[in-house]
Amino acid sequence: MRAPRLLAAALLLAAAAACSSSDSGSESADSTTVTLVTHESFAVSDAVLASFQKQSGLTVKILRSGDAGAVVNKAVLSKGNPQGDVLFGVDNTFLSRAVGAGVFAPYEPTGVGNVPTALQQGTDGKATAVDYGDVCVNYDKAWFTKKGITPPASYADLIKPQYKNLLVVENPATSSPGLAFVLGSIAVEGDGGWKPYWEKLKANGALVVDGWEEAYQQRFTVGSQGKGDRPLVVSYASSPPAEVVYAEKKPKDAPSGVVTDTCFRQVEYAGLLDGAANPTGGKKLLDFLLSPAFQNDVPLQMFVWPSVTGTALPAEFTKYAALPTKPLTLPADQITKNREAWIDEWTQTVLR
């Protein structure tokens, strides 16, 4: 999914780097070392990782390589001579490219039978869904209450006059949530309607920035602690619990809400890299990613939902996170076929 994906991505990066891991080196040194290639937002608690290393006898090296798109691009370029043994973090917007390019070797981890079939579509037995989340419009509850304006409820609402100059979005060419939001508009408006929709959104004052961090932490009124001027932002369905968990003074309620009808589903996958120096260790690591220990750790480490059915969620998720009943989706092969053209068309429509 991607790369900066949540508020937690920025807050957890330094802590995650303290794990028993390394961000340098290109491949496993021996059979006791396994290298995980992933994006900058990957996080696992020290205790959970240490327990796996002790139980397996493996030392896990974590090689972070930018956002999800950058991770996939490097994996394709290094096909057959990969940087590591396992790749984690390719999402459904890039899955078919990775699978089609032969990046992964076939392997279905222990526990994959407990992952819903819907999350496994397009994997061809070469990648496994580890977590999922939703990119959605978030809104500042207090701002809308103070102004006496009802928050938007859909893509269609965002082009109405009462929401003029209120929304900040990310550029899909440089941001994973930005791309997901564009894909959501295509799912809603269709091939013939999404570009006219963006023309109207632009005319209604939507602000475009390069990435999530600038959008959420600098321009969004909640994430910027009131310094920003935009009470609507493209972020995540799990941003509200992150706001609660990392608040210096715990609020009684999450300060932001989620427009669930704008949510586009992102699924993150992991797979054994073809040509891995330590395929045996890589398989054990993939088994670990579906284990109860790791799956239980996912929500408050990366602020996404665990893929394994029946995994218990922490109270912060059940109380504050939004899980849309009908998230927007597009087939992975359709995304792969049209991604670059859609980004070019969006750029011509919105930025020029």
Short mmCIF file of N, CA, C and O in Angstrom, two decimals, residues 162-252:
data_model
loop_
_atom_site.label_atom_id
_atom_site.label_comp_id
_atom_site.label_asym_id
_atom_site.label_seq_id
_atom_site.Cartn_x
_atom_site.Cartn_y
_atom_site.Cartn_z
N GLN A 162 -20.61 24.45 -1.16
CA GLN A 162 -20.31 24.61 0.27
C GLN A 162 -18.96 24.02 0.66
O GLN A 162 -18.47 24.26 1.76
N TYR A 163 -18.36 23.23 -0.24
CA TYR A 163 -17.06 22.63 0.07
C TYR A 163 -15.92 23.25 -0.75
O TYR A 163 -14.84 22.68 -0.82
N LYS A 164 -16.19 24.41 -1.33
CA LYS A 164 -15.18 25.08 -2.14
C LYS A 164 -13.98 25.47 -1.29
O LYS A 164 -14.12 25.98 -0.17
N ASN A 165 -12.80 25.19 -1.79
CA ASN A 165 -11.52 25.54 -1.15
C ASN A 165 -11.31 24.84 0.20
O ASN A 165 -10.54 25.32 1.03
N LEU A 166 -11.95 23.69 0.42
CA LEU A 166 -11.81 22.99 1.69
C LEU A 166 -10.98 21.72 1.61
O LEU A 166 -10.51 21.22 2.63
N LEU A 167 -10.77 21.17 0.41
CA LEU A 167 -10.14 19.85 0.24
C LEU A 167 -8.70 19.95 -0.20
O LEU A 167 -8.36 20.73 -1.09
N VAL A 168 -7.83 19.14 0.41
CA VAL A 168 -6.47 18.98 -0.06
C VAL A 168 -6.27 17.52 -0.46
O VAL A 168 -6.67 16.61 0.26
N VAL A 169 -5.69 17.30 -1.64
CA VAL A 169 -5.47 15.96 -2.18
C VAL A 169 -3.99 15.82 -2.56
O VAL A 169 -3.28 16.81 -2.72
N GLU A 170 -3.55 14.57 -2.69
CA GLU A 170 -2.17 14.30 -3.08
C GLU A 170 -2.07 13.99 -4.57
O GLU A 170 -3.00 13.44 -5.17
N ASN A 171 -0.94 14.33 -5.15
CA ASN A 171 -0.66 14.07 -6.55
C ASN A 171 -0.51 12.56 -6.77
O ASN A 171 0.33 11.94 -6.13
N PRO A 172 -1.29 11.95 -7.67
CA PRO A 172 -1.19 10.50 -7.88
C PRO A 172 0.13 10.06 -8.49
O PRO A 172 0.48 8.89 -8.40
N ALA A 173 0.86 10.99 -9.08
CA ALA A 173 2.17 10.63 -9.65
C ALA A 173 3.24 10.49 -8.59
O ALA A 173 4.26 9.85 -8.82
N THR A 174 2.99 11.06 -7.41
CA THR A 174 4.01 11.05 -6.37
C THR A 174 3.51 10.51 -5.04
O THR A 174 4.27 10.49 -4.06
N SER A 175 2.27 10.04 -4.99
CA SER A 175 1.68 9.64 -3.71
C SER A 175 0.75 8.45 -3.88
O SER A 175 -0.13 8.45 -4.74
N SER A 176 0.94 7.43 -3.03
CA SER A 176 0.07 6.26 -3.05
C SER A 176 -1.38 6.60 -2.70
O SER A 176 -2.29 6.20 -3.42
N PRO A 177 -1.65 7.35 -1.61
CA PRO A 177 -3.04 7.71 -1.37
C PRO A 177 -3.62 8.62 -2.45
O PRO A 177 -4.82 8.56 -2.75
N GLY A 178 -2.77 9.44 -3.05
CA GLY A 178 -3.24 10.27 -4.16
C GLY A 178 -3.71 9.42 -5.33
O GLY A 178 -4.76 9.68 -5.92
N LEU A 179 -2.95 8.38 -5.65
CA LEU A 179 -3.33 7.47 -6.72
C LEU A 179 -4.61 6.72 -6.36
O LEU A 179 -5.51 6.58 -7.19
N ALA A 180 -4.71 6.26 -5.12
CA ALA A 180 -5.90 5.53 -4.70
C ALA A 180 -7.15 6.40 -4.80
O ALA A 180 -8.22 5.93 -5.19
N PHE A 181 -7.03 7.69 -4.47
CA PHE A 181 -8.18 8.59 -4.55
C PHE A 181 -8.61 8.79 -6.00
O PHE A 181 -9.82 8.84 -6.30
N VAL A 182 -7.65 8.90 -6.90
CA VAL A 182 -7.98 9.00 -8.33
C VAL A 182 -8.66 7.71 -8.80
O VAL A 182 -9.66 7.74 -9.52
N LEU A 183 -8.13 6.56 -8.38
CA LEU A 183 -8.73 5.28 -8.76
C LEU A 183 -10.15 5.18 -8.23
O LEU A 183 -11.05 4.65 -8.90
N GLY A 184 -10.38 5.69 -7.03
CA GLY A 184 -11.72 5.71 -6.48
C GLY A 184 -12.66 6.54 -7.34
O GLY A 184 -13.82 6.15 -7.57
N SER A 185 -12.19 7.67 -7.83
CA SER A 185 -13.03 8.51 -8.69
C SER A 185 -13.34 7.81 -10.01
O SER A 185 -14.43 7.98 -10.57
N ILE A 186 -12.40 7.02 -10.50
CA ILE A 186 -12.63 6.26 -11.73
C ILE A 186 -13.66 5.16 -11.47
O ILE A 186 -14.55 4.91 -12.30
N ALA A 187 -13.56 4.51 -10.31
CA ALA A 187 -14.54 3.48 -9.95
C ALA A 187 -15.94 4.06 -9.83
O ALA A 187 -16.93 3.41 -10.20
N VAL A 188 -16.05 5.29 -9.35
CA VAL A 188 -17.36 5.93 -9.17
C VAL A 188 -17.88 6.53 -10.47
O VAL A 188 -19.05 6.32 -10.84
N GLU A 189 -17.04 7.26 -11.17
CA GLU A 189 -17.49 8.04 -12.33
C GLU A 189 -17.35 7.31 -13.65
O GLU A 189 -17.98 7.70 -14.64
N GLY A 190 -16.52 6.25 -13.71
CA GLY A 190 -16.35 5.51 -14.95
C GLY A 190 -15.39 6.19 -15.91
O GLY A 190 -14.93 7.32 -15.69
N ASP A 191 -15.06 5.49 -17.01
CA ASP A 191 -14.08 5.99 -17.97
C ASP A 191 -14.45 7.34 -18.55
O ASP A 191 -13.59 8.19 -18.78
N GLY A 192 -15.73 7.54 -18.80
CA GLY A 192 -16.16 8.78 -19.44
C GLY A 192 -16.42 9.93 -18.48
O GLY A 192 -16.58 11.07 -18.93
N GLY A 193 -16.45 9.65 -17.19
CA GLY A 193 -16.86 10.69 -16.26
C GLY A 193 -15.81 11.19 -15.30
O GLY A 193 -15.96 12.26 -14.70
N TRP A 194 -14.70 10.45 -15.15
CA TRP A 194 -13.77 10.83 -14.09
C TRP A 194 -12.99 12.10 -14.41
O TRP A 194 -12.72 12.91 -13.50
N LYS A 195 -12.63 12.32 -15.67
CA LYS A 195 -11.90 13.55 -16.00
C LYS A 195 -12.79 14.79 -15.87
O LYS A 195 -12.35 15.81 -15.28
N PRO A 196 -14.03 14.77 -16.37
CA PRO A 196 -14.91 15.91 -16.11
C PRO A 196 -15.14 16.14 -14.61
O PRO A 196 -15.26 17.29 -14.17
N TYR A 197 -15.17 15.05 -13.84
CA TYR A 197 -15.32 15.20 -12.39
C TYR A 197 -14.15 15.98 -11.82
O TYR A 197 -14.33 16.89 -10.99
N TRP A 198 -12.93 15.63 -12.23
CA TRP A 198 -11.75 16.31 -11.71
C TRP A 198 -11.69 17.76 -12.18
O TRP A 198 -11.15 18.63 -11.46
N GLU A 199 -12.21 18.05 -13.35
CA GLU A 199 -12.29 19.45 -13.78
C GLU A 199 -13.17 20.25 -12.83
O GLU A 199 -12.85 21.38 -12.45
N LYS A 200 -14.29 19.64 -12.40
CA LYS A 200 -15.19 20.30 -11.46
C LYS A 200 -14.55 20.41 -10.07
O LYS A 200 -14.71 21.42 -9.38
N LEU A 201 -13.82 19.35 -9.67
CA LEU A 201 -13.15 19.38 -8.36
C LEU A 201 -12.08 20.46 -8.33
O LEU A 201 -11.94 21.19 -7.34
N LYS A 202 -11.35 20.59 -9.42
CA LYS A 202 -10.34 21.64 -9.54
C LYS A 202 -10.99 23.01 -9.47
O LYS A 202 -10.52 23.92 -8.75
N ALA A 203 -12.10 23.17 -10.20
CA ALA A 203 -12.81 24.45 -10.20
C ALA A 203 -13.38 24.78 -8.83
O ALA A 203 -13.58 25.96 -8.49
N ASN A 204 -13.61 23.74 -8.02
CA ASN A 204 -14.14 23.95 -6.67
C ASN A 204 -13.03 24.16 -5.64
O ASN A 204 -13.28 24.15 -4.43
N GLY A 205 -11.82 24.36 -6.12
CA GLY A 205 -10.74 24.78 -5.24
C GLY A 205 -9.94 23.69 -4.57
O GLY A 205 -9.23 23.95 -3.58
N ALA A 206 -10.01 22.44 -5.06
CA ALA A 206 -9.20 21.37 -4.47
C ALA A 206 -7.72 21.72 -4.62
O ALA A 206 -7.25 22.10 -5.69
N LEU A 207 -6.99 21.61 -3.52
CA LEU A 207 -5.56 21.90 -3.50
C LEU A 207 -4.78 20.61 -3.69
O LEU A 207 -5.03 19.62 -3.01
N VAL A 208 -3.82 20.60 -4.61
CA VAL A 208 -2.98 19.43 -4.87
C VAL A 208 -1.59 19.66 -4.28
O VAL A 208 -0.95 20.68 -4.54
N VAL A 209 -1.13 18.68 -3.47
CA VAL A 209 0.24 18.72 -2.94
C VAL A 209 0.93 17.40 -3.30
O VAL A 209 0.29 16.46 -3.75
N ASP A 210 2.24 17.34 -3.08
CA ASP A 210 3.00 16.18 -3.55
C ASP A 210 2.71 14.90 -2.77
O ASP A 210 2.67 13.82 -3.35
N GLY A 211 2.55 15.01 -1.44
CA GLY A 211 2.46 13.77 -0.67
C GLY A 211 1.56 13.89 0.55
O GLY A 211 1.09 14.97 0.92
N TRP A 212 1.37 12.73 1.20
CA TRP A 212 0.49 12.65 2.35
C TRP A 212 0.96 13.51 3.51
O TRP A 212 0.17 14.17 4.18
N GLU A 213 2.26 13.51 3.77
CA GLU A 213 2.77 14.25 4.92
C GLU A 213 2.43 15.73 4.82
O GLU A 213 1.97 16.35 5.79
N GLU A 214 2.64 16.32 3.64
CA GLU A 214 2.31 17.73 3.46
C GLU A 214 0.81 17.96 3.57
O GLU A 214 0.36 18.92 4.21
N ALA A 215 0.03 17.06 2.96
CA ALA A 215 -1.42 17.22 2.99
C ALA A 215 -1.96 17.13 4.41
O ALA A 215 -2.72 17.99 4.86
N TYR A 216 -1.55 16.09 5.13
CA TYR A 216 -2.14 15.82 6.44
C TYR A 216 -1.53 16.66 7.55
O TYR A 216 -2.24 17.23 8.38
N GLN A 217 -0.23 16.76 7.58
CA GLN A 217 0.44 17.39 8.70
C GLN A 217 0.65 18.89 8.54
O GLN A 217 0.92 19.58 9.53
N GLN A 218 0.52 19.40 7.32
CA GLN A 218 0.72 20.83 7.10
C GLN A 218 -0.55 21.57 6.68
O GLN A 218 -0.77 22.71 7.11
N ARG A 219 -1.40 20.92 5.86
CA ARG A 219 -2.57 21.63 5.35
C ARG A 219 -3.88 21.25 6.02
O ARG A 219 -4.79 22.07 6.13
N PHE A 220 -4.02 20.01 6.48
CA PHE A 220 -5.24 19.56 7.14
C PHE A 220 -5.33 20.20 8.52
O PHE A 220 -4.37 20.19 9.29
N THR A 221 -6.49 20.73 8.86
CA THR A 221 -6.63 21.47 10.12
C THR A 221 -6.39 20.60 11.35
O THR A 221 -5.91 21.09 12.38
N VAL A 222 -6.70 19.30 11.27
CA VAL A 222 -6.45 18.41 12.41
C VAL A 222 -4.98 18.04 12.50
O VAL A 222 -4.33 18.23 13.54
N GLY A 223 -4.42 17.51 11.43
CA GLY A 223 -3.03 17.04 11.44
C GLY A 223 -2.02 18.14 11.69
O GLY A 223 -0.93 17.90 12.22
N SER A 224 -2.37 19.39 11.32
CA SER A 224 -1.45 20.52 11.51
C SER A 224 -1.67 21.23 12.83
O SER A 224 -1.07 22.28 13.09
N GLN A 225 -2.53 20.65 13.68
CA GLN A 225 -2.85 21.28 14.97
C GLN A 225 -3.42 22.69 14.79
O GLN A 225 -3.11 23.61 15.55
N GLY A 226 -4.27 22.83 13.78
CA GLY A 226 -4.94 24.10 13.54
C GLY A 226 -4.19 25.09 12.69
O GLY A 226 -4.71 26.16 12.36
N LYS A 227 -2.96 24.77 12.28
CA LYS A 227 -2.17 25.70 11.48
C LYS A 227 -2.58 25.66 10.00
O LYS A 227 -2.36 26.63 9.27
N GLY A 228 -3.13 24.54 9.55
CA GLY A 228 -3.56 24.42 8.17
C GLY A 228 -4.91 25.08 7.92
O GLY A 228 -5.60 25.50 8.86
N ASP A 229 -5.30 25.13 6.65
CA ASP A 229 -6.55 25.81 6.28
C ASP A 229 -7.52 24.90 5.54
O ASP A 229 -8.52 25.37 4.98
N ARG A 230 -7.25 23.59 5.55
CA ARG A 230 -8.11 22.65 4.83
C ARG A 230 -8.73 21.64 5.80
O ARG A 230 -8.00 20.81 6.37
N PRO A 231 -10.05 21.68 6.00
CA PRO A 231 -10.69 20.73 6.92
C PRO A 231 -11.07 19.40 6.27
O PRO A 231 -11.67 18.55 6.91
N LEU A 232 -10.71 19.22 4.99
CA LEU A 232 -10.92 17.97 4.28
C LEU A 232 -9.59 17.52 3.67
O LEU A 232 -8.88 18.33 3.07
N VAL A 233 -9.25 16.23 3.82
CA VAL A 233 -7.98 15.72 3.32
C VAL A 233 -8.15 14.28 2.86
O VAL A 233 -8.95 13.53 3.41
N VAL A 234 -7.39 13.90 1.85
CA VAL A 234 -7.33 12.50 1.45
C VAL A 234 -6.33 11.81 2.37
O VAL A 234 -5.14 12.13 2.37
N SER A 235 -6.82 10.86 3.18
CA SER A 235 -5.96 10.14 4.12
C SER A 235 -6.46 8.70 4.22
O SER A 235 -6.65 8.05 3.19
N TYR A 236 -6.68 8.21 5.44
CA TYR A 236 -7.00 6.81 5.64
C TYR A 236 -8.16 6.63 6.61
O TYR A 236 -8.39 7.46 7.49
N ALA A 237 -8.85 5.51 6.48
CA ALA A 237 -9.93 5.18 7.40
C ALA A 237 -9.42 4.94 8.80
O ALA A 237 -10.19 4.99 9.76
N SER A 238 -8.14 4.67 8.93
CA SER A 238 -7.53 4.42 10.24
C SER A 238 -6.75 5.62 10.77
O SER A 238 -6.07 5.51 11.80
N SER A 239 -6.86 6.77 10.13
CA SER A 239 -6.22 7.97 10.67
C SER A 239 -6.83 8.41 12.01
O SER A 239 -6.10 8.84 12.90
N PRO A 240 -8.17 8.31 12.20
CA PRO A 240 -8.74 8.72 13.50
C PRO A 240 -8.15 7.99 14.70
O PRO A 240 -7.77 8.66 15.68
N PRO A 241 -8.02 6.66 14.69
CA PRO A 241 -7.40 6.03 15.86
C PRO A 241 -5.94 6.41 16.04
O PRO A 241 -5.44 6.49 17.17
N ALA A 242 -5.22 6.67 14.95
CA ALA A 242 -3.83 7.12 15.08
C ALA A 242 -3.77 8.46 15.79
O ALA A 242 -2.88 8.71 16.61
N GLU A 243 -4.73 9.34 15.49
CA GLU A 243 -4.78 10.63 16.17
C GLU A 243 -4.99 10.46 17.67
O GLU A 243 -4.43 11.20 18.48
N VAL A 244 -5.80 9.49 18.05
CA VAL A 244 -6.07 9.24 19.46
C VAL A 244 -4.85 8.62 20.15
O VAL A 244 -4.42 9.07 21.21
N VAL A 245 -4.29 7.59 19.52
CA VAL A 245 -3.17 6.86 20.13
C VAL A 245 -1.97 7.76 20.36
O VAL A 245 -1.30 7.68 21.40
N TYR A 246 -1.68 8.66 19.42
CA TYR A 246 -0.47 9.47 19.52
C TYR A 246 -0.71 10.87 20.06
O TYR A 246 0.21 11.70 20.06
N ALA A 247 -1.91 11.14 20.54
CA ALA A 247 -2.17 12.44 21.15
C ALA A 247 -1.47 12.55 22.50
O ALA A 247 -1.44 11.59 23.28
N GLU A 248 -0.87 13.69 22.79
CA GLU A 248 -0.22 13.90 24.08
C GLU A 248 -1.25 13.82 25.21
O GLU A 248 -0.99 13.27 26.27
N LYS A 249 -2.42 14.39 24.97
CA LYS A 249 -3.53 14.31 25.91
C LYS A 249 -4.66 13.58 25.22
O LYS A 249 -5.22 14.05 24.23
N LYS A 250 -5.01 12.39 25.70
CA LYS A 250 -5.98 11.55 25.02
C LYS A 250 -7.35 12.23 24.94
O LYS A 250 -7.94 12.58 25.97
N PRO A 251 -7.88 12.43 23.74
CA PRO A 251 -9.21 13.02 23.61
C PRO A 251 -10.30 11.98 23.89
O PRO A 251 -10.05 10.78 23.83
N LYS A 252 -11.49 12.47 24.21
CA LYS A 252 -12.60 11.56 24.46
C LYS A 252 -13.09 10.93 23.15
O LYS A 252 -13.66 9.83 23.14
#
